[in-house]
Amino acid sequence: MRTLFLSFLLPACLMAGALCAHAQAPLGIALEVGSGPGQLGLEIHPNEECQGPAAIASAGAERIAVLDKVNGKIIVLADGGKHDVALPPDLLEPVDFLATSQGFLVVGALGEVVVVSRMGQVLARTRTDYNAEAGVPQLVALADGFALDDLNGKRTPIDLSKEQAGTPLATTLAAAASYAVAAPRASPNEILIESSQTTGPLAKIRLTSNMRIVDARVLWVNEEQGALVALHESRRLPDEAAYVRLVKVNTSGAADAEAYVQPAAFACDTRRPYVRRDDGTVLSLLFHDNTVRLQTILFSDIGKAEPLALASHLASTTLIAEYDDSLRGLERLNGVSDATNIALMPISASHILQRARAPLELVWRLKPSAFAQTAVANLCKPPENIWRRPRRLDDLLDKNVTGIPYRWGGYMSSLDSFTRHLDAGRLAGDDCTCRQANCVYPNSTGMDCSGFVSYAWNTGRYFTTGSLPDNKVSKPVTWHDLSPADIVNKPRSHVRLVESVHAGPAGPVVVVIESTANLSCGGVCRRSYTQAELQQAGYKPLRRVALSPASGDRDE
């Protein structure tokens, strides 16, 4: 991981071009990227989902906290400096948190919850029955405790007492979480959110837009000061686009200021990249290449803010060229000299889903030869050490495992190849990635994200996230027309295959099958995302060419 420091003079703006022209404060807080004390973890590699901070939150007394899931810690920023709060190393993939009177309440991707003091001492810990397939858990403060919300509206209680978990330092969190969208909605351009815990004009907040409002979430509310609401907006014409607009609401319940969140805030799939400080200012994370900073958002009068469409956040031209070279290298490793010189054979959507579920449901035995080998260090430190076992396999030696493990650059046209690889003594999986194709360890087996999609789509060869959008492979579709067997692709980063789409409390929910290096998955797994968060992160929907009607076709 590179160690970088971003000065307060915003050199990244010179590379990001138009980003500097938007309504943002001229100065911000630069965050040093690395793995040392006070440094923020950030891993951006080609053909892999970006790994960075999961969320930011207010920590009281003008302090801001950043949840660093890469380094497994919380970084607390204050005027007097910064300090780290270590999280337990076995907390799998921290994804959400909030500050309490006891310290910090943190939830992992699989629904485990811990309470740590400001010195990093584990004060309490509990597991929940949260279903990870229903989306990344959202930590919610209630009037009588805490809970985890999923994308389908199910609320899972957290079994921690008030003495164990403490009370939120942001005393308005429970009131903010109590708001719900009133149904039915009179118009897609208008939304009414209501709360039974708030009295007066703020008990009902009605907001409008000249675009379609997908969802509204109250971030902060105070009956004597007003409210801050995040709106997810979208349009279909002239081009399909998505937006996140922050709206300040006065004590009369009327919107009086607005700001659009920059696309760069969502470049690394951060779930909550903005936060309101105690003094009323709102900060946002901004990403560019391998740099991160916290910057103040400037608000405008209603109707005056420039809409900023969310899209794939492009890095510098030099980095894009470097990524494309690496992607071509991955294709060459899989025997493909020109990934787009191909005519795909017809296949039905039902057959694609059948193929996608096969590596998801495959049961195999993790033999000692596939678990570890004396001559190979379980370490990702390129170029000397380029194999690391996916963490989910650590406790499964000599046990049955469900699902093909993750391997960067991994592809196979038949699942029989996986069995043959294991019988030949290959190591299972490899989540060690870098920016060069020579980082792929040859004596391992598994699938990466695009290798899985290439298999499910039955392309007959390996395509990366950079080549999947080629018109000989796929064609763009709208989010409105997204269907099972389509994919959502973020070029040069990550791709997911759509299994189903259904309505949820925060808009359409997209259930996917994907192969990801995330610690909570480490291979092929089923997960759910809202359409809004996929759009925020820069994913684009694509449909395979030569898609045929359902027929009597059979898998291999």
PDB file of N, CA and C in Angstrom, residues 241-320:
ATOM      1  N   ALA A 241     -29.525   9.091 -15.145  1.00  0.00           N
ATOM      2  CA  ALA A 241     -28.527   9.583 -14.192  1.00  0.00           C
ATOM      3  C   ALA A 241     -29.108   9.543 -12.786  1.00  0.00           C
ATOM      4  N   ALA A 242     -28.220   9.524 -11.786  1.00  0.00           N
ATOM      5  CA  ALA A 242     -28.615   9.512 -10.381  1.00  0.00           C
ATOM      6  C   ALA A 242     -27.889  10.621  -9.642  1.00  0.00           C
ATOM      7  N   TYR A 243     -28.479  11.066  -8.531  1.00  0.00           N
ATOM      8  CA  TYR A 243     -27.950  12.194  -7.770  1.00  0.00           C
ATOM      9  C   TYR A 243     -28.198  11.953  -6.283  1.00  0.00           C
ATOM     10  N   VAL A 244     -27.360  12.552  -5.443  1.00  0.00           N
ATOM     11  CA  VAL A 244     -27.619  12.627  -4.004  1.00  0.00           C
ATOM     12  C   VAL A 244     -27.636  14.100  -3.627  1.00  0.00           C
ATOM     13  N   ARG A 245     -28.797  14.542  -3.126  1.00  0.00           N
ATOM     14  CA  ARG A 245     -28.955  15.949  -2.755  1.00  0.00           C
ATOM     15  C   ARG A 245     -29.193  16.037  -1.250  1.00  0.00           C
ATOM     16  N   LEU A 246     -28.396  16.840  -0.570  1.00  0.00           N
ATOM     17  CA  LEU A 246     -28.595  17.107   0.848  1.00  0.00           C
ATOM     18  C   LEU A 246     -29.439  18.362   0.986  1.00  0.00           C
ATOM     19  N   VAL A 247     -30.478  18.281   1.811  1.00  0.00           N
ATOM     20  CA  VAL A 247     -31.417  19.390   1.970  1.00  0.00           C
ATOM     21  C   VAL A 247     -31.493  19.782   3.439  1.00  0.00           C
ATOM     22  N   LYS A 248     -31.283  21.068   3.713  1.00  0.00           N
ATOM     23  CA  LYS A 248     -31.486  21.601   5.057  1.00  0.00           C
ATOM     24  C   LYS A 248     -32.929  22.066   5.183  1.00  0.00           C
ATOM     25  N   VAL A 249     -33.579  21.638   6.255  1.00  0.00           N
ATOM     26  CA  VAL A 249     -34.979  21.975   6.507  1.00  0.00           C
ATOM     27  C   VAL A 249     -35.040  22.859   7.741  1.00  0.00           C
ATOM     28  N   ASN A 250     -35.788  23.969   7.668  1.00  0.00           N
ATOM     29  CA  ASN A 250     -35.880  24.877   8.816  1.00  0.00           C
ATOM     30  C   ASN A 250     -36.911  24.378   9.824  1.00  0.00           C
ATOM     31  N   THR A 251     -37.051  25.090  10.929  1.00  0.00           N
ATOM     32  CA  THR A 251     -37.936  24.648  12.007  1.00  0.00           C
ATOM     33  C   THR A 251     -39.401  24.664  11.614  1.00  0.00           C
ATOM     34  N   SER A 252     -39.733  25.318  10.513  1.00  0.00           N
ATOM     35  CA  SER A 252     -41.113  25.314  10.019  1.00  0.00           C
ATOM     36  C   SER A 252     -41.392  24.117   9.123  1.00  0.00           C
ATOM     37  N   GLY A 253     -40.375  23.310   8.871  1.00  0.00           N
ATOM     38  CA  GLY A 253     -40.548  22.141   8.027  1.00  0.00           C
ATOM     39  C   GLY A 253     -40.350  22.405   6.554  1.00  0.00           C
ATOM     40  N   ALA A 254     -39.824  23.590   6.209  1.00  0.00           N
ATOM     41  CA  ALA A 254     -39.622  23.954   4.805  1.00  0.00           C
ATOM     42  C   ALA A 254     -38.151  23.834   4.428  1.00  0.00           C
ATOM     43  N   ALA A 255     -37.890  23.371   3.212  1.00  0.00           N
ATOM     44  CA  ALA A 255     -36.518  23.286   2.707  1.00  0.00           C
ATOM     45  C   ALA A 255     -35.999  24.681   2.414  1.00  0.00           C
ATOM     46  N   ASP A 256     -34.787  25.002   2.913  1.00  0.00           N
ATOM     47  CA  ASP A 256     -34.262  26.348   2.666  1.00  0.00           C
ATOM     48  C   ASP A 256     -32.823  26.367   2.165  1.00  0.00           C
ATOM     49  N   ALA A 257     -32.172  25.198   2.030  1.00  0.00           N
ATOM     50  CA  ALA A 257     -30.819  25.153   1.466  1.00  0.00           C
ATOM     51  C   ALA A 257     -30.555  23.753   0.934  1.00  0.00           C
ATOM     52  N   GLU A 258     -29.663  23.675  -0.066  1.00  0.00           N
ATOM     53  CA  GLU A 258     -29.391  22.380  -0.688  1.00  0.00           C
ATOM     54  C   GLU A 258     -27.954  22.317  -1.188  1.00  0.00           C
ATOM     55  N   ALA A 259     -27.470  21.095  -1.365  1.00  0.00           N
ATOM     56  CA  ALA A 259     -26.152  20.858  -1.960  1.00  0.00           C
ATOM     57  C   ALA A 259     -26.140  19.459  -2.538  1.00  0.00           C
ATOM     58  N   TYR A 260     -25.533  19.308  -3.706  1.00  0.00           N
ATOM     59  CA  TYR A 260     -25.373  17.984  -4.310  1.00  0.00           C
ATOM     60  C   TYR A 260     -24.022  17.408  -3.904  1.00  0.00           C
ATOM     61  N   VAL A 261     -24.029  16.126  -3.544  1.00  0.00           N
ATOM     62  CA  VAL A 261     -22.800  15.452  -3.143  1.00  0.00           C
ATOM     63  C   VAL A 261     -22.000  15.102  -4.391  1.00  0.00           C
ATOM     64  N   GLN A 262     -20.700  15.384  -4.341  1.00  0.00           N
ATOM     65  CA  GLN A 262     -19.840  15.118  -5.492  1.00  0.00           C
ATOM     66  C   GLN A 262     -19.734  13.621  -5.785  1.00  0.00           C
ATOM     67  N   PRO A 263     -19.652  13.249  -7.058  1.00  0.00           N
ATOM     68  CA  PRO A 263     -19.450  11.840  -7.407  1.00  0.00           C
ATOM     69  C   PRO A 263     -18.215  11.239  -6.745  1.00  0.00           C
ATOM     70  N   ALA A 264     -17.167  12.049  -6.562  1.00  0.00           N
ATOM     71  CA  ALA A 264     -15.924  11.541  -5.972  1.00  0.00           C
ATOM     72  C   ALA A 264     -16.108  11.066  -4.539  1.00  0.00           C
ATOM     73  N   ALA A 265     -17.214  11.448  -3.884  1.00  0.00           N
ATOM     74  CA  ALA A 265     -17.463  10.988  -2.521  1.00  0.00           C
ATOM     75  C   ALA A 265     -17.786   9.499  -2.483  1.00  0.00           C
ATOM     76  N   PHE A 266     -18.289   8.963  -3.595  1.00  0.00           N
ATOM     77  CA  PHE A 266     -18.725   7.570  -3.634  1.00  0.00           C
ATOM     78  C   PHE A 266     -17.773   6.680  -4.428  1.00  0.00           C
ATOM     79  N   ALA A 267     -16.586   7.200  -4.765  1.00  0.00           N
ATOM     80  CA  ALA A 267     -15.682   6.473  -5.658  1.00  0.00           C
ATOM     81  C   ALA A 267     -15.231   5.143  -5.080  1.00  0.00           C
ATOM     82  N   CYS A 268     -15.165   5.024  -3.757  1.00  0.00           N
ATOM     83  CA  CYS A 268     -14.694   3.785  -3.138  1.00  0.00           C
ATOM     84  C   CYS A 268     -15.819   3.060  -2.406  1.00  0.00           C
ATOM     85  N   ASP A 269     -17.052   3.239  -2.884  1.00  0.00           N
ATOM     86  CA  ASP A 269     -18.219   2.524  -2.364  1.00  0.00           C
ATOM     87  C   ASP A 269     -18.455   2.767  -0.872  1.00  0.00           C
ATOM     88  N   THR A 270     -18.049   3.936  -0.374  1.00  0.00           N
ATOM     89  CA  THR A 270     -18.311   4.280   1.024  1.00  0.00           C
ATOM     90  C   THR A 270     -19.809   4.452   1.225  1.00  0.00           C
ATOM     91  N   ARG A 271     -20.349   3.815   2.237  1.00  0.00           N
ATOM     92  CA  ARG A 271     -21.797   3.809   2.420  1.00  0.00           C
ATOM     93  C   ARG A 271     -22.316   5.155   2.913  1.00  0.00           C
ATOM     94  N   ARG A 272     -21.575   5.802   3.781  1.00  0.00           N
ATOM     95  CA  ARG A 272     -22.016   7.096   4.315  1.00  0.00           C
ATOM     96  C   ARG A 272     -20.821   8.041   4.299  1.00  0.00           C
ATOM     97  N   PRO A 273     -20.588   8.734   3.171  1.00  0.00           N
ATOM     98  CA  PRO A 273     -19.393   9.569   3.044  1.00  0.00           C
ATOM     99  C   PRO A 273     -19.575  10.996   3.532  1.00  0.00           C
ATOM    100  N   TYR A 274     -20.684  11.306   4.191  1.00  0.00           N
ATOM    101  CA  TYR A 274     -20.906  12.673   4.655  1.00  0.00           C
ATOM    102  C   TYR A 274     -21.426  12.643   6.093  1.00  0.00           C
ATOM    103  N   VAL A 275     -21.200  13.753   6.809  1.00  0.00           N
ATOM    104  CA  VAL A 275     -21.600  13.823   8.210  1.00  0.00           C
ATOM    105  C   VAL A 275     -21.836  15.275   8.599  1.00  0.00           C
ATOM    106  N   ARG A 276     -22.771  15.498   9.503  1.00  0.00           N
ATOM    107  CA  ARG A 276     -23.024  16.833  10.048  1.00  0.00           C
ATOM    108  C   ARG A 276     -22.263  16.983  11.351  1.00  0.00           C
ATOM    109  N   ARG A 277     -21.468  18.032  11.454  1.00  0.00           N
ATOM    110  CA  ARG A 277     -20.751  18.327  12.692  1.00  0.00           C
ATOM    111  C   ARG A 277     -21.675  19.028  13.680  1.00  0.00           C
ATOM    112  N   ASP A 278     -21.251  19.089  14.935  1.00  0.00           N
ATOM    113  CA  ASP A 278     -22.057  19.740  15.964  1.00  0.00           C
ATOM    114  C   ASP A 278     -22.271  21.221  15.692  1.00  0.00           C
ATOM    115  N   ASP A 279     -21.346  21.854  14.943  1.00  0.00           N
ATOM    116  CA  ASP A 279     -21.490  23.279  14.660  1.00  0.00           C
ATOM    117  C   ASP A 279     -22.376  23.547  13.442  1.00  0.00           C
ATOM    118  N   GLY A 280     -22.939  22.489  12.854  1.00  0.00           N
ATOM    119  CA  GLY A 280     -23.853  22.653  11.734  1.00  0.00           C
ATOM    120  C   GLY A 280     -23.226  22.482  10.366  1.00  0.00           C
ATOM    121  N   THR A 281     -21.902  22.502  10.264  1.00  0.00           N
ATOM    122  CA  THR A 281     -21.262  22.288   8.965  1.00  0.00           C
ATOM    123  C   THR A 281     -21.368  20.814   8.571  1.00  0.00           C
ATOM    124  N   VAL A 282     -21.343  20.564   7.275  1.00  0.00           N
ATOM    125  CA  VAL A 282     -21.444  19.203   6.756  1.00  0.00           C
ATOM    126  C   VAL A 282     -20.166  18.883   5.991  1.00  0.00           C
ATOM    127  N   LEU A 283     -19.541  17.768   6.339  1.00  0.00           N
ATOM    128  CA  LEU A 283     -18.299  17.342   5.700  1.00  0.00           C
ATOM    129  C   LEU A 283     -18.547  16.135   4.812  1.00  0.00           C
ATOM    130  N   SER A 284     -17.709  15.999   3.791  1.00  0.00           N
ATOM    131  CA  SER A 284     -17.801  14.863   2.881  1.00  0.00           C
ATOM    132  C   SER A 284     -16.411  14.326   2.588  1.00  0.00           C
ATOM    133  N   LEU A 285     -16.305  13.004   2.466  1.00  0.00           N
ATOM    134  CA  LEU A 285     -15.080  12.391   1.972  1.00  0.00           C
ATOM    135  C   LEU A 285     -14.990  12.594   0.467  1.00  0.00           C
ATOM    136  N   LEU A 286     -13.793  12.816  -0.040  1.00  0.00           N
ATOM    137  CA  LEU A 286     -13.556  12.903  -1.474  1.00  0.00           C
ATOM    138  C   LEU A 286     -12.361  12.017  -1.817  1.00  0.00           C
ATOM    139  N   PHE A 287     -12.494  11.207  -2.876  1.00  0.00           N
ATOM    140  CA  PHE A 287     -11.444  10.299  -3.312  1.00  0.00           C
ATOM    141  C   PHE A 287     -10.914  10.740  -4.666  1.00  0.00           C
ATOM    142  N   HIS A 288      -9.598  10.567  -4.849  1.00  0.00           N
ATOM    143  CA  HIS A 288      -9.011  10.726  -6.176  1.00  0.00           C
ATOM    144  C   HIS A 288      -7.728   9.915  -6.221  1.00  0.00           C
ATOM    145  N   ASP A 289      -7.678   8.971  -7.174  1.00  0.00           N
ATOM    146  CA  ASP A 289      -6.565   8.031  -7.236  1.00  0.00           C
ATOM    147  C   ASP A 289      -6.381   7.409  -5.852  1.00  0.00           C
ATOM    148  N   ASN A 290      -5.220   7.497  -5.266  1.00  0.00           N
ATOM    149  CA  ASN A 290      -4.960   6.949  -3.936  1.00  0.00           C
ATOM    150  C   ASN A 290      -4.915   8.045  -2.881  1.00  0.00           C
ATOM    151  N   THR A 291      -5.794   9.030  -2.989  1.00  0.00           N
ATOM    152  CA  THR A 291      -5.821  10.117  -2.017  1.00  0.00           C
ATOM    153  C   THR A 291      -7.232  10.301  -1.478  1.00  0.00           C
ATOM    154  N   VAL A 292      -7.312  10.763  -0.241  1.00  0.00           N
ATOM    155  CA  VAL A 292      -8.593  10.987   0.422  1.00  0.00           C
ATOM    156  C   VAL A 292      -8.504  12.280   1.218  1.00  0.00           C
ATOM    157  N   ARG A 293      -9.599  13.034   1.243  1.00  0.00           N
ATOM    158  CA  ARG A 293      -9.656  14.214   2.088  1.00  0.00           C
ATOM    159  C   ARG A 293     -11.078  14.421   2.572  1.00  0.00           C
ATOM    160  N   LEU A 294     -11.203  15.118   3.684  1.00  0.00           N
ATOM    161  CA  LEU A 294     -12.491  15.561   4.207  1.00  0.00           C
ATOM    162  C   LEU A 294     -12.662  17.017   3.826  1.00  0.00           C
ATOM    163  N   GLN A 295     -13.800  17.340   3.231  1.00  0.00           N
ATOM    164  CA  GLN A 295     -14.004  18.696   2.756  1.00  0.00           C
ATOM    165  C   GLN A 295     -15.396  19.187   3.121  1.00  0.00           C
ATOM    166  N   THR A 296     -15.492  20.458   3.468  1.00  0.00           N
ATOM    167  CA  THR A 296     -16.770  21.051   3.837  1.00  0.00           C
ATOM    168  C   THR A 296     -17.647  21.249   2.607  1.00  0.00           C
ATOM    169  N   ILE A 297     -18.911  20.869   2.724  1.00  0.00           N
ATOM    170  CA  ILE A 297     -19.878  21.077   1.650  1.00  0.00           C
ATOM    171  C   ILE A 297     -20.528  22.444   1.836  1.00  0.00           C
ATOM    172  N   LEU A 298     -20.561  23.225   0.770  1.00  0.00           N
ATOM    173  CA  LEU A 298     -21.218  24.523   0.800  1.00  0.00           C
ATOM    174  C   LEU A 298     -22.628  24.403   0.242  1.00  0.00           C
ATOM    175  N   PHE A 299     -23.595  24.950   0.963  1.00  0.00           N
ATOM    176  CA  PHE A 299     -24.995  24.874   0.566  1.00  0.00           C
ATOM    177  C   PHE A 299     -25.421  26.137  -0.172  1.00  0.00           C
ATOM    178  N   SER A 300     -26.406  25.971  -1.057  1.00  0.00           N
ATOM    179  CA  SER A 300     -26.990  27.074  -1.816  1.00  0.00           C
ATOM    180  C   SER A 300     -28.475  27.171  -1.498  1.00  0.00           C
ATOM    181  N   ASP A 301     -29.085  28.286  -1.887  1.00  0.00           N
ATOM    182  CA  ASP A 301     -30.529  28.409  -1.754  1.00  0.00           C
ATOM    183  C   ASP A 301     -31.210  27.323  -2.579  1.00  0.00           C
ATOM    184  N   ILE A 302     -32.404  26.937  -2.167  1.00  0.00           N
ATOM    185  CA  ILE A 302     -33.148  25.912  -2.889  1.00  0.00           C
ATOM    186  C   ILE A 302     -33.318  26.314  -4.354  1.00  0.00           C
ATOM    187  N   GLY A 303     -32.989  25.387  -5.234  1.00  0.00           N
ATOM    188  CA  GLY A 303     -33.101  25.638  -6.663  1.00  0.00           C
ATOM    189  C   GLY A 303     -31.867  26.241  -7.289  1.00  0.00           C
ATOM    190  N   LYS A 304     -30.855  26.574  -6.472  1.00  0.00           N
ATOM    191  CA  LYS A 304     -29.652  27.231  -6.995  1.00  0.00           C
ATOM    192  C   LYS A 304     -28.450  26.291  -7.116  1.00  0.00           C
ATOM    193  N   ALA A 305     -28.483  25.140  -6.465  1.00  0.00           N
ATOM    194  CA  ALA A 305     -27.329  24.232  -6.499  1.00  0.00           C
ATOM    195  C   ALA A 305     -27.239  23.524  -7.843  1.00  0.00           C
ATOM    196  N   GLU A 306     -26.026  23.347  -8.320  1.00  0.00           N
ATOM    197  CA  GLU A 306     -25.813  22.663  -9.592  1.00  0.00           C
ATOM    198  C   GLU A 306     -25.913  21.155  -9.394  1.00  0.00           C
ATOM    199  N   PRO A 307     -26.831  20.471 -10.094  1.00  0.00           N
ATOM    200  CA  PRO A 307     -26.927  19.014  -9.963  1.00  0.00           C
ATOM    201  C   PRO A 307     -25.643  18.329 -10.422  1.00  0.00           C
ATOM    202  N   LEU A 308     -25.177  17.371  -9.640  1.00  0.00           N
ATOM    203  CA  LEU A 308     -23.963  16.622  -9.963  1.00  0.00           C
ATOM    204  C   LEU A 308     -24.339  15.157 -10.142  1.00  0.00           C
ATOM    205  N   ALA A 309     -24.346  14.690 -11.387  1.00  0.00           N
ATOM    206  CA  ALA A 309     -24.731  13.314 -11.675  1.00  0.00           C
ATOM    207  C   ALA A 309     -23.656  12.351 -11.193  1.00  0.00           C
ATOM    208  N   LEU A 310     -24.092  11.268 -10.567  1.00  0.00           N
ATOM    209  CA  LEU A 310     -23.167  10.251 -10.098  1.00  0.00           C
ATOM    210  C   LEU A 310     -22.797   9.342 -11.255  1.00  0.00           C
ATOM    211  N   ALA A 311     -21.532   9.034 -11.379  1.00  0.00           N
ATOM    212  CA  ALA A 311     -21.051   8.184 -12.464  1.00  0.00           C
ATOM    213  C   ALA A 311     -19.758   7.542 -12.023  1.00  0.00           C
ATOM    214  N   SER A 312     -19.249   6.652 -12.857  1.00  0.00           N
ATOM    215  CA  SER A 312     -17.952   6.043 -12.548  1.00  0.00           C
ATOM    216  C   SER A 312     -16.923   7.144 -12.350  1.00  0.00           C
ATOM    217  N   HIS A 313     -16.276   7.146 -11.197  1.00  0.00           N
ATOM    218  CA  HIS A 313     -15.291   8.184 -10.899  1.00  0.00           C
ATOM    219  C   HIS A 313     -13.980   7.824 -11.574  1.00  0.00           C
ATOM    220  N   LEU A 314     -13.578   8.601 -12.549  1.00  0.00           N
ATOM    221  CA  LEU A 314     -12.357   8.314 -13.294  1.00  0.00           C
ATOM    222  C   LEU A 314     -11.143   8.892 -12.588  1.00  0.00           C
ATOM    223  N   ALA A 315     -10.113   8.117 -12.518  1.00  0.00           N
ATOM    224  CA  ALA A 315      -8.859   8.586 -11.939  1.00  0.00           C
ATOM    225  C   ALA A 315      -8.067   9.317 -13.012  1.00  0.00           C
ATOM    226  N   SER A 316      -6.823   9.605 -12.728  1.00  0.00           N
ATOM    227  CA  SER A 316      -5.988  10.310 -13.687  1.00  0.00           C
ATOM    228  C   SER A 316      -5.763   9.464 -14.935  1.00  0.00           C
ATOM    229  N   THR A 317      -5.452  10.121 -16.051  1.00  0.00           N
ATOM    230  CA  THR A 317      -5.228   9.422 -17.316  1.00  0.00           C
ATOM    231  C   THR A 317      -4.107   8.399 -17.188  1.00  0.00           C
ATOM    232  N   THR A 318      -3.065   8.739 -16.448  1.00  0.00           N
ATOM    233  CA  THR A 318      -1.937   7.822 -16.264  1.00  0.00           C
ATOM    234  C   THR A 318      -2.380   6.549 -15.566  1.00  0.00           C
ATOM    235  N   LEU A 319      -3.207   6.703 -14.518  1.00  0.00           N
ATOM    236  CA  LEU A 319      -3.657   5.539 -13.766  1.00  0.00           C
ATOM    237  C   LEU A 319      -4.591   4.675 -14.599  1.00  0.00           C
ATOM    238  N   ILE A 320      -5.458   5.298 -15.416  1.00  0.00           N
ATOM    239  CA  ILE A 320      -6.353   4.542 -16.281  1.00  0.00           C
ATOM    240  C   ILE A 320      -5.546   3.691 -17.256  1.00  0.00           C
TER     241      ILE A 320
END
